[in-house]
Short mmCIF file of C-alpha atoms in Angstrom, two decimals:
data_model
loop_
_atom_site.label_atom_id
_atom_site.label_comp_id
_atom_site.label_asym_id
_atom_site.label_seq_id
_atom_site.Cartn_x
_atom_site.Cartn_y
_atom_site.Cartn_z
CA UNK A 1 -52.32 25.72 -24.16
CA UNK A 2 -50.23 26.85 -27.25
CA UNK A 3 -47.79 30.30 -26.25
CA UNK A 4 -45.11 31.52 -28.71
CA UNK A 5 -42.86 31.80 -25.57
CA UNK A 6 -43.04 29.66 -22.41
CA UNK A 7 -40.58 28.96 -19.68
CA UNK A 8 -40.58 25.30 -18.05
CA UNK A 9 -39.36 25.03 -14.97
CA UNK A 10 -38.20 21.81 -13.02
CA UNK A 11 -38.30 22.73 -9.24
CA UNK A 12 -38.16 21.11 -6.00
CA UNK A 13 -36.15 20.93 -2.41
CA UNK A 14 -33.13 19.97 -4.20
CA UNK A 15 -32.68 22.78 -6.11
CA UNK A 16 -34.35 24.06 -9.54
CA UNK A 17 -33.76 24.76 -13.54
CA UNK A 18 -35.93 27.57 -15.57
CA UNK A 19 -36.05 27.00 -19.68
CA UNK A 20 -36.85 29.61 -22.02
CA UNK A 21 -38.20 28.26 -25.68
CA UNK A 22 -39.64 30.47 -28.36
CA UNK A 23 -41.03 29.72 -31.37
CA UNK A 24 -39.18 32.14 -34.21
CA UNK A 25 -40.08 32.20 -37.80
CA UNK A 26 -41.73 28.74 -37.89
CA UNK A 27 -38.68 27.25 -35.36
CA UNK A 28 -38.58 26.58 -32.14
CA UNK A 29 -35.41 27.57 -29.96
CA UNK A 30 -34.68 26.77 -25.98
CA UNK A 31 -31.93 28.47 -23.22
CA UNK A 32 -31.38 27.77 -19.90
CA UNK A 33 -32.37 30.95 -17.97
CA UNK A 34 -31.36 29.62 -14.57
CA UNK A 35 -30.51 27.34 -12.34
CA UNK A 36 -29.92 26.58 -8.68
CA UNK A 37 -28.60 23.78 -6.76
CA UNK A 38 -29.37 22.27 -3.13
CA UNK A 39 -26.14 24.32 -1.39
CA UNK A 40 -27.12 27.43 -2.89
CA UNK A 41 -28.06 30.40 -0.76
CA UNK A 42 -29.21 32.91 -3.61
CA UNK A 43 -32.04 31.02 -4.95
CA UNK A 44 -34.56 33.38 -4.17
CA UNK A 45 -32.99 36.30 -5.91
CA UNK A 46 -32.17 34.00 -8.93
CA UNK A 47 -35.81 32.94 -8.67
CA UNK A 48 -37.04 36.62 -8.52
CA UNK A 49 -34.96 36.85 -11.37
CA UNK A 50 -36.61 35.01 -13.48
CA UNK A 51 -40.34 36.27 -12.43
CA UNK A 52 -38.60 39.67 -13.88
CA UNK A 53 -38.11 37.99 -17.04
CA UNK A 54 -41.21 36.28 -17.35
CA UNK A 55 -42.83 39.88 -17.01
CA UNK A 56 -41.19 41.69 -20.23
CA UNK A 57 -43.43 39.15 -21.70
CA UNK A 58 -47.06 39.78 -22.06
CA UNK A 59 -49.48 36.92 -20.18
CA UNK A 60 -51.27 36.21 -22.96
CA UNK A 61 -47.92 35.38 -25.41
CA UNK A 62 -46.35 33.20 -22.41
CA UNK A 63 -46.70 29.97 -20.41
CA UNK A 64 -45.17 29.20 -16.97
CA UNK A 65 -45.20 25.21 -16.83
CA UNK A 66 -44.07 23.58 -13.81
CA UNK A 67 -44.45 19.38 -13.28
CA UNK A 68 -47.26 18.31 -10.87
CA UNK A 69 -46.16 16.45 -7.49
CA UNK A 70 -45.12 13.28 -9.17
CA UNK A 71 -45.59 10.86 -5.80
CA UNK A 72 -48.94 12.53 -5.59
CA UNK A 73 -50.11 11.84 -9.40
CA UNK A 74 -51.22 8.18 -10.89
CA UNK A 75 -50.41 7.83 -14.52
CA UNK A 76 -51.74 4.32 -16.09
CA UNK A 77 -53.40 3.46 -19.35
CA UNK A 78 -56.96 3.07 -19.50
CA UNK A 79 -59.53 0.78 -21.74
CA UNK A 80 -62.95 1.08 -22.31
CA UNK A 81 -64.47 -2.19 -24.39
CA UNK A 82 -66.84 -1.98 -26.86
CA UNK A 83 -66.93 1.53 -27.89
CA UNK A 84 -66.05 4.74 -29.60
CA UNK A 85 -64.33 7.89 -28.50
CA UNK A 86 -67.05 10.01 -27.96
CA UNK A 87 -69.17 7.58 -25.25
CA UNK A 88 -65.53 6.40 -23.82
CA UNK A 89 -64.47 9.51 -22.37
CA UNK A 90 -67.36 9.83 -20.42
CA UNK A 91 -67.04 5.89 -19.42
CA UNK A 92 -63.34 6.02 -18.50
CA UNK A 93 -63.80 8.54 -15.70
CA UNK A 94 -66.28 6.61 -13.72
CA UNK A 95 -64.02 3.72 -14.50
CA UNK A 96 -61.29 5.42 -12.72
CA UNK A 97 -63.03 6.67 -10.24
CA UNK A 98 -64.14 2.53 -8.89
CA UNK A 99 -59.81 1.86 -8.90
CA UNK A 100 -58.85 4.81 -7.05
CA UNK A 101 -58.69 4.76 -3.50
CA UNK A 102 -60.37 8.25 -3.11
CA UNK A 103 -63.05 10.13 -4.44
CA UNK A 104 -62.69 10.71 -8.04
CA UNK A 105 -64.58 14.30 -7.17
CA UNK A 106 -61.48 15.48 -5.46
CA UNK A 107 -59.47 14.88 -7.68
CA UNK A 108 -57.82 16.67 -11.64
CA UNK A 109 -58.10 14.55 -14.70
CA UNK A 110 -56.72 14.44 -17.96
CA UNK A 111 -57.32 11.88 -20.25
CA UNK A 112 -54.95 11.70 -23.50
CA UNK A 113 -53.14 9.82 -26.18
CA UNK A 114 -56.75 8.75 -27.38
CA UNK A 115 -56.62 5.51 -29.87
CA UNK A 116 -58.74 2.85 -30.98
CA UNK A 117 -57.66 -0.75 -29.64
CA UNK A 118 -59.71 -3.33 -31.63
CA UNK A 119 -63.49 -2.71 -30.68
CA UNK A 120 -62.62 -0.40 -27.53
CA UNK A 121 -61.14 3.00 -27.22
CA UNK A 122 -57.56 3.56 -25.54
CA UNK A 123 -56.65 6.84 -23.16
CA UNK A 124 -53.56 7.79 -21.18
CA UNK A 125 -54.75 8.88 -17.33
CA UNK A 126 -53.61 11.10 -14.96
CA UNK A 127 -54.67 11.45 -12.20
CA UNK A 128 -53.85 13.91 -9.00
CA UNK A 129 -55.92 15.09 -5.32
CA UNK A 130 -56.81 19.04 -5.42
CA UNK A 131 -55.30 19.33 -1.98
CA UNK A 132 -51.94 18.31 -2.98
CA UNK A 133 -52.27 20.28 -6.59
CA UNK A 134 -52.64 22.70 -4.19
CA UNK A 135 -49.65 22.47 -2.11
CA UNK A 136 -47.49 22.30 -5.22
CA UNK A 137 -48.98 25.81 -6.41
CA UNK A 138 -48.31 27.19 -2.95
CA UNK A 139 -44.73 25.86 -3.42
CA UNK A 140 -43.97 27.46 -6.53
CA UNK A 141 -45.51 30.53 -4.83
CA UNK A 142 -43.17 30.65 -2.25
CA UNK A 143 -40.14 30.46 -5.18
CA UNK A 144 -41.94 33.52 -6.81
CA UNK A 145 -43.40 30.84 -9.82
CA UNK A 146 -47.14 32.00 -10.78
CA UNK A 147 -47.46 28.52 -13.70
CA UNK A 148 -50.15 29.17 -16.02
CA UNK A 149 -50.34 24.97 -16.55
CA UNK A 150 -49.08 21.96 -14.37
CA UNK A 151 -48.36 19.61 -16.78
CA UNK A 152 -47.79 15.05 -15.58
CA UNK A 153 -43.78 14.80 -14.87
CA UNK A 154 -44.23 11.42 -16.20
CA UNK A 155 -45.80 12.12 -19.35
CA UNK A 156 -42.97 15.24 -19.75
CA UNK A 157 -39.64 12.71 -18.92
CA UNK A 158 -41.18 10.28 -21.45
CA UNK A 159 -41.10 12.88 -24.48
CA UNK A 160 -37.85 14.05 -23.38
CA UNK A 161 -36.71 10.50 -23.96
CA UNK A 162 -38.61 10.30 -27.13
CA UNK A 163 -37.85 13.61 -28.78
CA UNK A 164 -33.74 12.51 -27.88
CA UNK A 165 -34.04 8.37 -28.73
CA UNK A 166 -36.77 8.04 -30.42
CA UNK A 167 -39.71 5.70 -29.83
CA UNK A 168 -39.00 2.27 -27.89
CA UNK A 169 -37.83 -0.87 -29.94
CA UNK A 170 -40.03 -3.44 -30.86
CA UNK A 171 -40.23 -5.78 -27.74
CA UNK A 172 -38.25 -3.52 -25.84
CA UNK A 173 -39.24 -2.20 -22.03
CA UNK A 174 -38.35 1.47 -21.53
CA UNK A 175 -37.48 3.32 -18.29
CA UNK A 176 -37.13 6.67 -18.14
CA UNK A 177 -36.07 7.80 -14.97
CA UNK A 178 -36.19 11.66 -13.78
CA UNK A 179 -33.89 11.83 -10.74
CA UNK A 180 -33.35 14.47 -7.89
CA UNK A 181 -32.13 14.57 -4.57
CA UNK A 182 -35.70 14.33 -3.50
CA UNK A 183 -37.21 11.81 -5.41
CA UNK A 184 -36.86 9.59 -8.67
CA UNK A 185 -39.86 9.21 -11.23
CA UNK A 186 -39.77 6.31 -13.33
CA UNK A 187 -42.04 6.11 -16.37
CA UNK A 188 -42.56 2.92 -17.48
CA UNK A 189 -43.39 1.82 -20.95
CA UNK A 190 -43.27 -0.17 -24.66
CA UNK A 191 -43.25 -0.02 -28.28
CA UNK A 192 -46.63 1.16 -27.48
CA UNK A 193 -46.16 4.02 -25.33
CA UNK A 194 -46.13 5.02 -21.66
CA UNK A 195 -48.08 2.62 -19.49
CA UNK A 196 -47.51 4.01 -15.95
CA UNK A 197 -45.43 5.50 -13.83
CA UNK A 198 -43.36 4.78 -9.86
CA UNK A 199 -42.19 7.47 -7.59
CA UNK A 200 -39.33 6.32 -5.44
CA UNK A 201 -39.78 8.65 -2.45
CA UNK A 202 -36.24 8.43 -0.95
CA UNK A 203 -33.45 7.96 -3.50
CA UNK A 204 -30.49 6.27 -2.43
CA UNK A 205 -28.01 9.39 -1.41
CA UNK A 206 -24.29 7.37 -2.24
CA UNK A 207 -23.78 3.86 -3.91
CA UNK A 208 -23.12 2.22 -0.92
CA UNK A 209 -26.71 2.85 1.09
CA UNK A 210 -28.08 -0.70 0.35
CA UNK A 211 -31.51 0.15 2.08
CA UNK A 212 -32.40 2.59 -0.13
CA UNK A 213 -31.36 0.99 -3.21
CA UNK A 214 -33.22 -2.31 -1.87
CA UNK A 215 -36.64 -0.06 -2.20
CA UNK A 216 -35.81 1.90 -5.20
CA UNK A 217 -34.55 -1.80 -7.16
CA UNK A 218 -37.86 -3.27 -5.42
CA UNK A 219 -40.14 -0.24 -6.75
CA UNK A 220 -38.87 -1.16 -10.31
CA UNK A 221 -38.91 -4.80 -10.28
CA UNK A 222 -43.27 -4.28 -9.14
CA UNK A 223 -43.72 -1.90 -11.85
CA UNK A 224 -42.23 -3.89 -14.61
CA UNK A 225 -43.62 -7.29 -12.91
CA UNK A 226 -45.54 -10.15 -15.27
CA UNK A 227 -43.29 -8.46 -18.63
CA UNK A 228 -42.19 -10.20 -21.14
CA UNK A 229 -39.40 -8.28 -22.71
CA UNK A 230 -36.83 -9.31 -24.74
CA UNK A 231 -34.49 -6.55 -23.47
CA UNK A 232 -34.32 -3.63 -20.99
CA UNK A 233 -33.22 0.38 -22.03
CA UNK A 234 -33.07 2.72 -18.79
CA UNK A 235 -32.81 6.63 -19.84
CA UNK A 236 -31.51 8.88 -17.21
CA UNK A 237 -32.22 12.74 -16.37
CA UNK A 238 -32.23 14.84 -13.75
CA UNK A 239 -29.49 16.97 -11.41
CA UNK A 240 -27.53 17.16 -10.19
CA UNK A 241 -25.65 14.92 -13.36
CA UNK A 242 -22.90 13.74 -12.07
CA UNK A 243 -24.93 12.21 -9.31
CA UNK A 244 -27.66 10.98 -12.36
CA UNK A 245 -23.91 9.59 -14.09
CA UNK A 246 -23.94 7.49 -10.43
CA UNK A 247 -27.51 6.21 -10.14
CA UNK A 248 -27.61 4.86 -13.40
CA UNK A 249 -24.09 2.77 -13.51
CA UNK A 250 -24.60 1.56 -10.02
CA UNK A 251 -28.22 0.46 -11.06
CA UNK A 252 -27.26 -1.09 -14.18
CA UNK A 253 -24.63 -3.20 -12.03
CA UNK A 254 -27.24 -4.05 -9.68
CA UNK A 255 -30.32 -5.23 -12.24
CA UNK A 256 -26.97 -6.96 -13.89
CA UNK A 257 -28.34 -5.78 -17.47
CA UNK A 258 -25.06 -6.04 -19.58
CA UNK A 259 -25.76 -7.34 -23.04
CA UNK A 260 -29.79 -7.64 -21.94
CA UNK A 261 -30.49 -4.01 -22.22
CA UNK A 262 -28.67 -0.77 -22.20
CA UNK A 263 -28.65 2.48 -20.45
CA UNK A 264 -28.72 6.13 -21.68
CA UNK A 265 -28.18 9.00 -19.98
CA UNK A 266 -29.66 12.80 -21.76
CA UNK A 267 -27.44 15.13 -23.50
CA UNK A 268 -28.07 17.57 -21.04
CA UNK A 269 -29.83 15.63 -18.00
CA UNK A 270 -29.91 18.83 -15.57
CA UNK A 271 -32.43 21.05 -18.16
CA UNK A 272 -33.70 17.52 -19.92
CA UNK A 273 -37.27 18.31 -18.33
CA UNK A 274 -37.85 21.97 -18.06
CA UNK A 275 -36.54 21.91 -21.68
CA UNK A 276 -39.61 19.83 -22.81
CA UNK A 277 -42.23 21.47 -20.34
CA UNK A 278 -41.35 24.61 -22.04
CA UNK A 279 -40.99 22.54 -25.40
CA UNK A 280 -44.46 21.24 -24.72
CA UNK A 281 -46.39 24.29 -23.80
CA UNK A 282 -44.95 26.19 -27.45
CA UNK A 283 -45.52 23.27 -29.86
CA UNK A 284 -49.32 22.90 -28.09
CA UNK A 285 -49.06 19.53 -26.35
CA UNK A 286 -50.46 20.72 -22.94
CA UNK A 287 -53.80 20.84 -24.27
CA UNK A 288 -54.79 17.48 -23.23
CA UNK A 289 -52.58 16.95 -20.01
CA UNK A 290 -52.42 20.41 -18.13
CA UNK A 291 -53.79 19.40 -14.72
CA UNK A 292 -54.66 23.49 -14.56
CA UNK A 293 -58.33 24.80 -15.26
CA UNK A 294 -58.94 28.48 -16.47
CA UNK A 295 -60.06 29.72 -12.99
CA UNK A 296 -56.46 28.62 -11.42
CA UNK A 297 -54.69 30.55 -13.90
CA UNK A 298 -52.63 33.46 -12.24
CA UNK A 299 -54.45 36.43 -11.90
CA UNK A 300 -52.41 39.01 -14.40
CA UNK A 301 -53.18 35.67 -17.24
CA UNK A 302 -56.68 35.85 -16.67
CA UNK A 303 -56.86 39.59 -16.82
CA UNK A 304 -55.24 39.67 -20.11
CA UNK A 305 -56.61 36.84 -21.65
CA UNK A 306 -60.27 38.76 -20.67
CA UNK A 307 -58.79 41.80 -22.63
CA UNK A 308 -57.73 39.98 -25.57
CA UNK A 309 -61.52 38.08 -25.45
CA UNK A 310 -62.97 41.68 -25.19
CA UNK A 311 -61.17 42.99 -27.74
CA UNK A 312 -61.54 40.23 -30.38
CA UNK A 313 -65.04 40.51 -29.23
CA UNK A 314 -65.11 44.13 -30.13
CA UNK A 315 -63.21 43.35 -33.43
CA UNK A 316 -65.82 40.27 -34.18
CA UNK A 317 -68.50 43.14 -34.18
CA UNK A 318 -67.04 45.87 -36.06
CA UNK A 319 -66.56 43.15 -38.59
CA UNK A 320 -69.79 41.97 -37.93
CA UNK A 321 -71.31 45.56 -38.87
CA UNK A 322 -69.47 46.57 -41.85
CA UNK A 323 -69.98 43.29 -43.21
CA UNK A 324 -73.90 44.26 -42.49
CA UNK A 325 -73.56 47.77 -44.08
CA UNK A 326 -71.37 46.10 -47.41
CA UNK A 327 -74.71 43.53 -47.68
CA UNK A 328 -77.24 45.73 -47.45
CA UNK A 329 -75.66 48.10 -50.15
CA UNK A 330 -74.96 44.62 -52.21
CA UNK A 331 -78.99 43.95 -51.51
CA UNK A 332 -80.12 47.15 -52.23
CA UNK A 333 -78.34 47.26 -55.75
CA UNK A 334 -79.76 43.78 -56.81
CA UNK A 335 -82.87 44.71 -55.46
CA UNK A 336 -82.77 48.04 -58.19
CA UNK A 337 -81.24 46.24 -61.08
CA UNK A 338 -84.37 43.64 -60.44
CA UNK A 339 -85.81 46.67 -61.15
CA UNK A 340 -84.48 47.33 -63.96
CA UNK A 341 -84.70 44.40 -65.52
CA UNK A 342 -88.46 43.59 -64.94
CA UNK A 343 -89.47 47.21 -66.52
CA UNK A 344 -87.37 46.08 -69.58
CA UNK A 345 -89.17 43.18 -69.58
CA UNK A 346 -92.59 44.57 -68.98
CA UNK A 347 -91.98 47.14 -72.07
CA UNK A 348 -90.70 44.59 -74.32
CA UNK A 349 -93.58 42.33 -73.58
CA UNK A 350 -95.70 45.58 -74.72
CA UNK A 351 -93.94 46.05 -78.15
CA UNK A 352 -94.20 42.03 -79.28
CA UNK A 353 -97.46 41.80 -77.93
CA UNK A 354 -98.92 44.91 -79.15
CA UNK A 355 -100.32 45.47 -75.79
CA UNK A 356 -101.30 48.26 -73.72
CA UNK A 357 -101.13 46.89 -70.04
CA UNK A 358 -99.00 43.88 -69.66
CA UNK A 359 -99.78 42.06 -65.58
CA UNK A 360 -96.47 41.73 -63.68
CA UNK A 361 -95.30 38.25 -63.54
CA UNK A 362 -97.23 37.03 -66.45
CA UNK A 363 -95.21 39.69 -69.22
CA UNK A 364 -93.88 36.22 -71.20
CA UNK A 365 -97.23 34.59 -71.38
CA UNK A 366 -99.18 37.08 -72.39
CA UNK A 367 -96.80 38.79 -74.78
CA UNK A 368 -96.80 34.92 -76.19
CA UNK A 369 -100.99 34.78 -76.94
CA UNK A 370 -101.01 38.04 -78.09
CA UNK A 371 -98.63 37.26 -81.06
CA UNK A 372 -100.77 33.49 -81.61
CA UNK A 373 -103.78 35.65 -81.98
CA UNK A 374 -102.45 37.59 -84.42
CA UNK A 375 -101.09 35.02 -86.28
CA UNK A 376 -104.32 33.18 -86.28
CA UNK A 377 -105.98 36.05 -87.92
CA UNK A 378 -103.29 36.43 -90.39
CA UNK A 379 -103.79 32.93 -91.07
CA UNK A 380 -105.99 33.33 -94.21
CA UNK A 381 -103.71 35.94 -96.15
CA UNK A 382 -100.59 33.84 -95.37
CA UNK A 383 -102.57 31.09 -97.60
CA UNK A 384 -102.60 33.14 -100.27
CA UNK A 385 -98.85 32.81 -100.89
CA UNK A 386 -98.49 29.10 -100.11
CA UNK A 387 -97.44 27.61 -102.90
CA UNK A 388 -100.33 26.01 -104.52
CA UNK A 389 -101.45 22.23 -103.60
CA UNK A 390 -102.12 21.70 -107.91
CA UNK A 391 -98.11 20.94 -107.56
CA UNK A 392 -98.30 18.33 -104.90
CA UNK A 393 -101.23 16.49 -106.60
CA UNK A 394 -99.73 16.13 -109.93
CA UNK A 395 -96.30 14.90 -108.19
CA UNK A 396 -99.15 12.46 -106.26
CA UNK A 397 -100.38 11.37 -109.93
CA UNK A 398 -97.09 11.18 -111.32
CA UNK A 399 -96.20 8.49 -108.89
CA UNK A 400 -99.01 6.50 -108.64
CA UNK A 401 -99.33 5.68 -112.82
CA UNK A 402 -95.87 4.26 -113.18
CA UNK A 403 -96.16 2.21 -109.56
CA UNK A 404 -99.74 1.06 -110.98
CA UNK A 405 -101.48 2.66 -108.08
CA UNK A 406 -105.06 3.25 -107.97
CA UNK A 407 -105.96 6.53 -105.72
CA UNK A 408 -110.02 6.52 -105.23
CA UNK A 409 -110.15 9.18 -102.17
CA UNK A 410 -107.57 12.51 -102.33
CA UNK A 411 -107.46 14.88 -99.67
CA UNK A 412 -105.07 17.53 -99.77
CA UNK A 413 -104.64 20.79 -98.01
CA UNK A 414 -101.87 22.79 -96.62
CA UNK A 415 -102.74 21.37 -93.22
CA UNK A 416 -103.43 17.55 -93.80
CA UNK A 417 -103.53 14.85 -96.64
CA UNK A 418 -105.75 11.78 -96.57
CA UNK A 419 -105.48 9.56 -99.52
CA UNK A 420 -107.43 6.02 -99.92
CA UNK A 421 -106.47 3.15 -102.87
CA UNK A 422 -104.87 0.45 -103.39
CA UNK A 423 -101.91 -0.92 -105.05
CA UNK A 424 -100.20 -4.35 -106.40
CA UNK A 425 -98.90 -4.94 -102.91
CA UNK A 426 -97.64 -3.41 -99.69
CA UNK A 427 -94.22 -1.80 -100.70
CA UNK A 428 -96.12 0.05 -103.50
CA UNK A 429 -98.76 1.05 -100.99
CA UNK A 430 -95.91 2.74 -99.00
CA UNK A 431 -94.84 5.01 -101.85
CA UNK A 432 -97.08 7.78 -100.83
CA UNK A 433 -96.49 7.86 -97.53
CA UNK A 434 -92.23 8.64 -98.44
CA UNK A 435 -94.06 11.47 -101.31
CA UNK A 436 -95.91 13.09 -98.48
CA UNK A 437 -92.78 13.14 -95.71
CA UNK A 438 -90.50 14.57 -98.70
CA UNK A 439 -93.55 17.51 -99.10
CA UNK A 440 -93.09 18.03 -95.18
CA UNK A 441 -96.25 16.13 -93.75
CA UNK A 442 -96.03 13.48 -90.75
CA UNK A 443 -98.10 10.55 -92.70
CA UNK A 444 -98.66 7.38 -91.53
CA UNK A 445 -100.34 4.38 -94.48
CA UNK A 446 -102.32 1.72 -93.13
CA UNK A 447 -102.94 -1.26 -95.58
CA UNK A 448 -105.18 -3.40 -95.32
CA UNK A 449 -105.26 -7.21 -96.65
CA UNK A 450 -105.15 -8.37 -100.06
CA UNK A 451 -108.76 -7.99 -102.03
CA UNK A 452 -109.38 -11.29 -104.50
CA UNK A 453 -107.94 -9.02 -107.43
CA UNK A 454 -104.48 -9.46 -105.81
CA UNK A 455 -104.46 -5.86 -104.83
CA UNK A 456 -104.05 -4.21 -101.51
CA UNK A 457 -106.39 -1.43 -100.33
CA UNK A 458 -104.73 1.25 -98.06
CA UNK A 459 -104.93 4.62 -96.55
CA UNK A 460 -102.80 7.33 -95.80
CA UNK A 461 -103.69 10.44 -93.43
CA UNK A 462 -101.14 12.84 -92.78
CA UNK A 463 -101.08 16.80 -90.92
CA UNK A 464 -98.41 19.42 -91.56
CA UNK A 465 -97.53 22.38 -89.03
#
């Protein structure tokens, strides 16, 4: 889901807080639209509020995003040996499906951060029931929210604390923990990203109830159980702050982390997470983890996203046709000037040829035997001025007395030359041979061995085109 304005909005018992982000000229910019506390009394108006302002937008330039019922949702990385990307998402489902304690058919998946780990294929899981995705829709109902996507509250606090920090340390263990009066989510991860997540269900209300931080310390100490870590960093968000300011000091006293690890608390903790969820929907990132399908959408979405379809559907024909119409007029006019061009051809093949019906298709070939018949038969008067061949056989004599060769056999025409003699020896016998080539003939001298005189008999034969 990519929208060029979204509002996130972090909501629960405890109270709520609406972003607004918009991407302008290439930027994108956030605001705090509202915000509501446990004690207040005017949420719903402050609520309807906001609905108002979500409808000066149109559906199909907005998303709503609102975080999925963390206690209800499992978040853990997933493996799948052996294989590639495409064959591993269909293998990581039913792999999910064997380590869930319910039926992997009622439930939402989204499968993300996709990578390749040695010979397998790595994926980011989340997983949540319908029935309580359900109850969380029903509860933003009731606050006048309609979200077009639900995207994983774990998934959401761990880019906050990425896009503020920047990616975990080398050896280090990250907790990010998004706290409320209701609940606390912890994502927990590494230097290789988010590996899971813990919901504690009932914070600790004031430092001093030692119960309640007994289960939240013993919820972190099982999720980060069997590490190795050379240091801990805790990142805090969530509202109201001051209490967040609280929860993290008296939880840093309590894991005793001093110079071991370090603890971080957002800029703005209250908005921290409705500022990415509406950060997230703009930039595009709630393609791969909106827990939402198309046919939960609100129904105002769907009816203008069906509009826009329609109408780029209409658009995609009109196109379609004129881009028709523009081809067959580009079609038609090749289809003349092949026209054209083959009755210049066809006439031209007349004139060389001298003929009087030339066969389509063949204009070239028999344009081209025409003109060899005519030259045949003006063979004999093209002889008479050739030069005569008296010329070539006195330069034939002249060479032979001084080189002391004897010709017996001379055949000379304008065509071919055949010559038989010999001479002292076999570089003499080639003389001719060089005489001819110079005269334009492709001769070839074959000589024989050496008679008893001492003399070598040879022949030359030679044509000329």
């Amino acid at each position: 889901m990519c929208s060029t304005i979204s509002f996130g909005i972090d909501a629960d018992a405890s109270g709520w807080v609406a972003v607004r982000a918009e991407r302008r000229w290439g930027r994108v910019v956030s605001e705090t639209v509202g915000a509501v506390d446990a004690d207040a009394t005017a949420g719903g108006a402050d609520f309807a509020g906001i609905g108002a302002a979500m409808s000066r937008v149109s559906p199909v330039r907005r998303a709503v995003t609102a975080a999925a019922p963390a206690a209800e949702t499992i978040v853990r990385r997933m493996v799948a040996p052996k294989m590639g990307p495409a064959r591993a998402r269909k293998v990581l489902v039913s792999l999910l499906d064997v380590q869930l304690p319910f039926r992997i058919e009622d439930c939402a998946v989204v499968l993300s951060e996709w990578r390749r780990v040695g010979d397998g294929t790595e994926a980011l899981a989340a997983v949540i029931r319908r029935e309580a995705l359900d109850r969380r829709l029903a509860e933003l109902a009731a606050m006048g929210v309609a979200p077009t996507a639900l995207d994983v509250e774990a998934i959401a606090a761990w880019d906050s604390a990425c896009r503020e920090f920047g990616e975990p340390a080398p050896g280090e263990m990250r907790m990010v923990v998004h706290a409320t009066l209701e609940r606390w989510v912890c994502a927990v991860g590494g230097d290789t990203g988010l590996e899971g997540a813990v919901t504690v269900r009932e914070p600790p209300a004031e430092a001093h109830d030692a119960d309640a931080w007994n289960r939240a310390d013993l919820m972190f100490r099982t999720a980060t159980a069997g590490r190795c870590v050379e240091r801990e960093c805790w990142i805090w968000m969530g509202r109201p702050a001051e209490r967040v300011a609280l929860w993290s000091q008296t939880m840093a006293e309590r894991r005793g982390l001093g110079l071991a690890g370090r603890v971080l608390i957002s800029r703005e903790p209250e908005t921290a997470l409705a500022r990415t969820l509406a950060l997230r929907a703009v930039e595009g990132k709630l393609r791969q983890t909106n827990l939402l399908t198309q046919d939960e959408l609100p129904a105002d979405v769907r009816r203008a996203r069906d509009r826009v379809a329609v109408l780029a559907a209409g658009g995609l024909i009109a196109a379609s046709v004129m881009l028709l119409g523009v081809e067959a007029r580009r079609i038609s006019t090749l289809a003349q000037r092949e026209r054209d061009w083959a009755a210049q051809l066809e006439r031209r093949a007349r004139e060389v040829g001298g003929l009087g019906r030339v066969q389509r298709g063949l204009e070239v070939r028999m344009a081209r035997e025409s003109v060899e018949r005519q030259l045949a038969a003006l063979a004999p008067l093209d002889r008479l001025f050739q030069p005569p061949q008296t010329a070539s056989l006195a330069g034939l004599l002249r060479l032979a007395g001084p080189a002391q060769i004897h010709l017996e056999v001379v055949e000379l025409s304008d065509r071919a030359v055949r010559l038989e003699g010999s001479a002292p020896d076999r570089d003499a016998a080639r003389r001719p041979e060089e005489f001819l080539r110079m005269l334009g003939y492709e001769a070839k001298t074959e000589a024989g061995p050496a008679r008893p005189d001492g003399r070598t008999p040879f022949v030359v034969e030679g044509t000329r085109r």
